Amino acid sequence: MPPQTGEISVAQARRIALAAQGFGSARPVRVDQGHLHRVVGRLGLHQIDSVNVLARAHYLPAFSRLGAYDRTLLDRAAWGQRKERRLFEYWAHEASLLPLDTHPLLRWRMARADRGEAGYAGMRVFAGERREEAMKALERIRQEGPLAASDFESSRAGWWEWSDSKRMLEWLFYAGHITTATRQRSFERVYDLMERVIQPAVLALPTLPEAEAHRSLIERSARALGIATVGELRDYFRIGPEDAKAAIAALVEEEVLIPVAVPGWPPAFLHHEARRPRRVDAQALLAPFDPLVWERTRTERLFGFRYRIEIYVPAAKRQHGYYVLPFLLGDRLVARVDLKSDRKASRLLVHAVHLEPKAPPETRDALRVELASLAHWLGLSEVSTGPVR
């Protein structure tokens, strides 16, 4: 690692990270497509997750930063008509919605998948010995139009055959032969040819050499994080260790990344355009898959806040709840809230509120305001609050 050029306190690093993630600015009175595009552009992606106990995960980061907005704005940008699309689905930090200008930066990953060098083992077989089978599925989509995995299941018998079909389609997706045309009400992917979904001008953008694409992705990671360790820069777009090492070294040499020391941290890097606010006044509920908190070790370093998602933990062993959102107030995480949308009864269920030991006195009132805003945004008529601990 190159020598550090300065020391930044943990408190400064926290404020830098929050500003980079879009916190601390006043929320707009009325959110339009431009606000939404700027948020996705700033973050680089919105992670997708199928859990719908509160709301689909990809809707929540924009709400955390902008407040109540029309979710159809995001739907149209992601799954609308080709001419109005601004986002596409691909594997970045897990399954993600990404700005269209990211497409050329990820073609190296598509090429690796096409060669059988990336993706899960169950998918890679379709790059080799079962490639002809996958190409027949691709031709079926070409001839019949957009299809879901369940369309392939209906022509076969048995659960395992469907699972095989899904893996085949996911390999075609990973390798860039197809992408998501839309999502069904069940949130199942409907696949179509890349060229029928993404605008020709985007597909015509030049494909970057791998090393240049890695540098661009690491730079976007650094811009979105503000200040970050090597592991955090890699994790954002899931870049391999050696690829990331070379990219970071090049960006340091170009003075895009500035090596800095943060007490108690591994070697860290500051994006050269990162803001360094003296104060951040934010108020937001954060989804478990929000990029501010998805890297749990970073969350603990920045906020002294140990956070784990407990969806897969047996109910009796959960410490804080099933779907728990941290609450950001000022520049600290001051509480965590276990939430559920009871759509049938039109209620936002607050199963439990856990305050952090040093939560300020105004935490309860601020949280009450944010929960009311969340309920209104989700179209729920009341907030039903459980115990505060």
XYZ file of C-alpha atoms in Angstrom:
389
model
C 0.000 0.000 0.000
C 1.228 3.575 -0.671
C 1.887 5.712 2.401
C -1.084 7.504 3.924
C -1.209 11.227 3.213
C -3.249 12.242 6.256
C -5.339 11.109 9.196
C -9.116 11.336 9.353
C -11.065 10.731 12.552
C -13.836 8.143 12.697
C -16.369 10.964 13.180
C -15.077 12.705 10.050
C -15.127 9.430 8.120
C -18.735 8.871 9.186
C -19.800 12.290 7.925
C -17.899 11.808 4.666
C -19.639 8.459 4.146
C -23.081 9.901 4.875
C -22.577 12.830 2.492
C -21.350 10.500 -0.251
C -24.468 8.376 0.223
C -26.778 11.352 -0.196
C -27.701 12.089 3.418
C -27.798 15.489 5.057
C -29.501 17.447 2.276
C -33.099 18.615 2.490
C -35.602 16.257 0.882
C -37.441 17.671 -2.144
C -41.048 18.775 -1.730
C -42.035 16.779 -4.799
C -39.870 13.958 -6.129
C -39.557 13.668 -9.907
C -37.696 11.296 -12.217
C -34.622 13.519 -12.097
C -34.326 13.190 -8.311
C -34.637 9.425 -8.579
C -32.029 9.144 -11.343
C -29.585 11.242 -9.325
C -30.013 8.994 -6.283
C -29.431 5.809 -8.283
C -26.514 7.461 -10.055
C -24.968 8.546 -6.761
C -25.321 5.093 -5.217
C -24.381 3.214 -8.389
C -27.064 0.576 -7.881
C -30.134 -0.499 -5.931
C -29.912 -4.045 -4.612
C -32.875 -6.315 -5.387
C -34.288 -8.766 -2.870
C -37.462 -10.829 -3.015
C -38.524 -10.316 0.630
C -41.698 -8.228 0.687
C -42.587 -8.153 4.377
C -42.346 -4.341 4.375
C -41.677 -3.294 0.768
C -39.419 -4.609 -1.976
C -35.839 -3.716 -1.077
C -35.081 -1.791 -4.284
C -37.719 0.838 -3.470
C -36.352 1.709 -0.025
C -32.983 3.459 -0.625
C -34.675 6.240 -2.598
C -37.302 6.665 0.123
C -34.557 6.890 2.766
C -32.942 9.785 0.888
C -35.845 11.527 -0.843
C -38.840 10.757 1.331
C -42.191 9.729 -0.150
C -42.061 9.292 -3.923
C -44.156 7.619 -6.580
C -42.810 4.068 -6.894
C -44.046 3.856 -10.475
C -41.173 6.230 -11.328
C -38.769 3.445 -10.434
C -40.924 0.791 -12.094
C -40.901 2.694 -15.389
C -37.161 3.347 -15.190
C -36.454 -0.345 -14.546
C -39.174 -2.252 -16.401
C -41.050 0.230 -18.556
C -40.974 0.676 -22.319
C -37.520 0.536 -23.842
C -37.426 4.236 -24.719
C -38.082 5.282 -21.101
C -35.783 2.789 -19.377
C -32.914 4.210 -17.379
C -31.962 1.081 -15.407
C -31.242 -2.568 -16.111
C -30.899 -5.682 -13.985
C -27.636 -7.525 -13.553
C -25.428 -9.152 -10.933
C -23.346 -6.376 -9.382
C -23.591 -6.303 -5.592
C -25.899 -9.312 -5.704
C -28.895 -8.865 -8.046
C -29.146 -5.151 -8.704
C -30.766 -2.357 -10.672
C -28.036 -0.324 -12.356
C -27.852 2.849 -14.465
C -27.602 2.008 -18.157
C -24.144 3.549 -18.484
C -22.867 0.745 -16.223
C -23.598 -1.833 -18.922
C -20.235 -1.487 -20.738
C -18.425 -1.702 -17.388
C -19.853 -5.157 -16.696
C -19.435 -6.816 -20.074
C -16.182 -8.412 -18.888
C -18.231 -10.266 -16.264
C -20.736 -11.339 -18.909
C -17.870 -12.600 -21.076
C -16.391 -14.553 -18.172
C -19.775 -16.125 -17.492
C -20.155 -16.975 -21.164
C -16.821 -18.812 -20.963
C -17.889 -20.626 -17.801
C -15.456 -18.648 -15.623
C -18.046 -16.889 -13.431
C -21.299 -17.757 -11.733
C -22.465 -20.624 -9.576
C -21.253 -24.123 -10.396
C -24.789 -25.234 -11.295
C -24.898 -22.504 -13.957
C -21.440 -22.970 -15.463
C -22.344 -26.318 -17.009
C -24.460 -24.430 -19.563
C -21.351 -22.643 -20.815
C -19.885 -25.994 -21.817
C -21.389 -29.426 -22.135
C -24.993 -28.217 -21.985
C -24.539 -25.074 -24.058
C -26.626 -26.399 -26.958
C -29.581 -26.815 -24.581
C -29.203 -23.229 -23.398
C -29.004 -21.955 -26.963
C -32.291 -23.721 -27.739
C -33.896 -21.902 -24.806
C -32.457 -18.645 -26.119
C -33.935 -19.366 -29.540
C -37.319 -20.082 -27.965
C -37.264 -16.632 -26.334
C -36.201 -15.117 -29.651
C -39.164 -16.733 -31.421
C -41.877 -16.532 -28.726
C -40.963 -13.306 -26.968
C -40.446 -12.667 -23.222
C -40.662 -15.811 -21.061
C -40.331 -16.645 -17.361
C -38.835 -19.750 -15.796
C -42.374 -20.946 -15.087
C -43.037 -20.958 -18.852
C -40.266 -23.500 -19.258
C -41.508 -25.425 -16.238
C -44.972 -25.795 -17.765
C -43.518 -27.725 -20.703
C -41.702 -30.161 -18.441
C -42.594 -32.491 -15.611
C -41.220 -32.282 -12.105
C -39.633 -29.824 -9.691
C -36.028 -30.639 -10.529
C -36.549 -30.022 -14.247
C -37.904 -26.554 -13.406
C -34.913 -25.893 -11.210
C -32.649 -26.933 -14.071
C -34.480 -24.549 -16.389
C -34.057 -21.721 -13.928
C -30.313 -22.325 -13.698
C -30.098 -22.379 -17.485
C -31.945 -19.064 -17.792
C -29.823 -17.510 -15.059
C -26.689 -18.518 -16.943
C -28.049 -16.872 -20.090
C -28.800 -13.814 -17.945
C -25.352 -13.788 -16.319
C -23.646 -14.245 -19.689
C -25.492 -11.259 -21.157
C -27.577 -13.118 -23.716
C -30.848 -12.089 -22.058
C -31.972 -9.604 -19.434
C -35.088 -8.853 -17.420
C -37.922 -7.531 -19.565
C -40.324 -7.130 -16.652
C -41.379 -8.662 -13.353
C -44.590 -10.568 -12.719
C -46.820 -9.806 -9.743
C -45.051 -12.617 -7.888
C -41.779 -10.772 -8.696
C -40.671 -13.593 -10.978
C -38.275 -12.465 -13.683
C -39.525 -12.396 -17.265
C -36.557 -12.704 -19.630
C -36.044 -11.291 -23.104
C -33.180 -10.692 -25.503
C -30.839 -7.920 -24.417
C -31.327 -6.067 -27.712
C -35.110 -5.990 -27.292
C -34.889 -4.461 -23.813
C -31.915 -2.066 -23.749
C -31.668 0.867 -26.157
C -29.354 0.404 -29.178
C -27.325 3.478 -28.171
C -26.368 1.782 -24.889
C -25.462 -1.519 -26.528
C -23.355 0.427 -29.067
C -21.181 1.939 -26.334
C -17.640 0.571 -26.604
C -16.731 -2.439 -24.485
C -13.873 -1.468 -22.193
C -10.808 -3.631 -21.608
C -11.156 -5.506 -18.315
C -8.572 -3.451 -16.423
C -10.217 -0.181 -17.478
C -13.664 -1.481 -16.514
C -12.333 -2.530 -13.083
C -10.893 0.948 -12.532
C -14.208 2.553 -13.472
C -16.162 0.291 -11.110
C -13.753 0.863 -8.218
C -13.953 4.611 -8.853
C -17.749 4.430 -8.697
C -17.505 2.436 -5.493
C -15.209 5.072 -3.977
C -17.474 7.907 -5.081
C -20.522 6.186 -3.544
C -18.713 5.374 -0.286
C -16.684 8.565 0.076
C -14.043 6.844 2.169
C -13.437 3.108 2.198
C -11.042 0.248 2.803
C -9.803 -2.090 0.088
C -12.367 -4.714 1.072
C -15.216 -2.214 0.929
C -14.147 -0.914 -2.482
C -14.045 -4.488 -3.781
C -17.339 -5.497 -2.195
C -19.476 -2.788 -3.771
C -19.383 -4.344 -7.258
C -17.865 -7.682 -6.141
C -14.488 -7.250 -7.852
C -11.881 -9.986 -7.331
C -8.852 -9.312 -5.085
C -6.185 -9.091 -7.790
C -8.366 -7.078 -10.166
C -9.217 -4.650 -7.364
C -5.599 -4.342 -6.229
C -4.464 -3.276 -9.705
C -7.403 -0.878 -10.111
C -6.814 0.795 -6.738
C -3.095 1.202 -7.433
C -3.863 2.861 -10.774
C -6.447 5.192 -9.226
C -3.990 6.207 -6.481
C -1.384 6.971 -9.110
C -3.954 9.084 -10.956
C -4.787 10.829 -7.632
C -8.425 9.809 -7.905
C -8.017 7.914 -4.630
C -6.109 9.435 -1.719
C -4.630 7.050 0.879
C -5.631 8.086 4.398
C -5.399 6.693 7.919
C -8.485 6.285 10.103
C -7.876 5.164 13.713
C -8.733 1.480 14.146
C -9.279 0.917 10.409
C -7.304 -1.040 7.844
C -5.668 1.197 5.183
C -8.344 3.442 3.686
C -8.843 5.603 0.608
C -10.669 8.890 0.177
C -12.286 9.766 -3.138
C -10.679 12.999 -4.314
C -14.081 14.699 -4.769
C -15.582 13.502 -1.482
C -17.289 16.190 0.572
C -16.097 16.689 4.153
C -19.058 18.219 5.979
C -18.633 19.442 9.538
C -22.167 18.382 10.359
C -24.774 16.026 8.918
C -28.419 16.332 9.919
C -30.159 13.261 8.561
C -33.272 11.319 9.476
C -33.971 8.024 7.743
C -35.001 4.414 8.128
C -32.560 2.144 6.291
C -33.370 -1.120 4.543
C -31.157 -4.099 5.441
C -29.820 -3.956 1.856
C -29.088 -0.225 1.816
C -25.496 0.431 0.693
C -24.885 2.527 3.802
C -25.242 -0.567 6.010
C -25.021 -3.675 3.808
C -21.336 -4.217 4.641
C -21.787 -5.049 8.328
C -18.137 -4.625 9.383
C -18.086 -1.136 7.847
C -21.331 -0.292 9.655
C -19.733 -1.281 12.942
C -16.563 0.738 12.224
C -18.476 3.860 11.182
C -21.297 3.826 13.712
C -20.327 1.416 16.499
C -23.518 -0.400 15.509
C -23.490 -4.195 15.247
C -26.162 -5.123 12.717
C -27.244 -8.522 11.442
C -30.319 -9.473 9.426
C -32.202 -12.231 11.234
C -34.602 -13.429 8.524
C -32.991 -16.872 8.507
C -32.644 -17.108 12.297
C -35.330 -19.194 14.095
C -37.891 -16.859 15.680
C -37.021 -17.907 19.239
C -33.368 -17.004 18.683
C -33.835 -13.586 17.087
C -32.390 -10.719 19.056
C -34.137 -7.792 17.367
C -36.724 -9.207 14.955
C -37.398 -10.531 11.457
C -37.070 -7.438 9.225
C -35.199 -4.797 11.185
C -34.372 -1.335 9.866
C -31.708 0.842 11.511
C -32.798 4.418 12.225
C -30.389 7.192 11.272
C -30.673 10.462 13.196
C -28.115 13.215 12.748
C -24.977 11.294 11.905
C -25.598 8.277 14.160
C -27.604 5.073 14.067
C -29.718 5.486 17.182
C -32.339 2.718 17.026
C -33.514 -0.364 15.165
C -37.127 -1.117 14.297
C -38.776 -4.442 13.413
C -41.387 -3.612 10.751
C -44.079 -5.320 8.708
C -46.736 -4.074 6.295
C -50.148 -5.497 7.172
C -51.675 -4.632 3.810
C -55.006 -6.306 4.493
C -55.623 -4.210 7.627
C -53.807 -1.164 6.176
C -51.417 -0.947 9.124
C -47.686 -0.511 9.515
C -46.841 -2.956 12.278
C -43.971 -1.879 14.494
C -43.271 -5.140 16.297
C -40.494 -3.651 18.426
C -38.248 -0.621 18.766
C -34.762 -1.062 20.210
C -33.010 2.171 21.200
C -29.234 2.339 21.211
C -27.607 3.058 24.604
C -26.681 6.655 23.686
C -29.809 7.485 21.678
C -30.614 11.201 22.176
C -33.877 12.245 23.879
C -35.425 13.352 20.577
C -35.103 9.852 19.059
C -38.653 8.715 19.871
C -40.318 11.798 18.372
C -38.136 11.738 15.259
C -38.784 8.036 14.775
C -42.538 8.567 15.171
C -42.433 11.151 12.356
C -40.429 8.848 10.079
C -42.720 5.874 10.707
C -45.763 7.994 9.876
C -44.088 9.092 6.645
C -43.237 5.484 5.772
C -46.804 4.332 6.414
C -48.208 7.129 4.239
C -45.773 6.287 1.430
C -46.788 2.622 1.562
C -50.485 3.532 1.473
C -51.122 2.289 5.021
C -53.609 4.220 7.124
C -52.171 3.715 10.601
C -49.052 2.828 12.573
C -49.406 0.136 15.201
C -46.473 0.384 17.609
C -45.144 -2.408 19.795
C -42.839 -2.172 22.801
C -39.876 0.210 22.983
C -36.805 -1.390 24.523
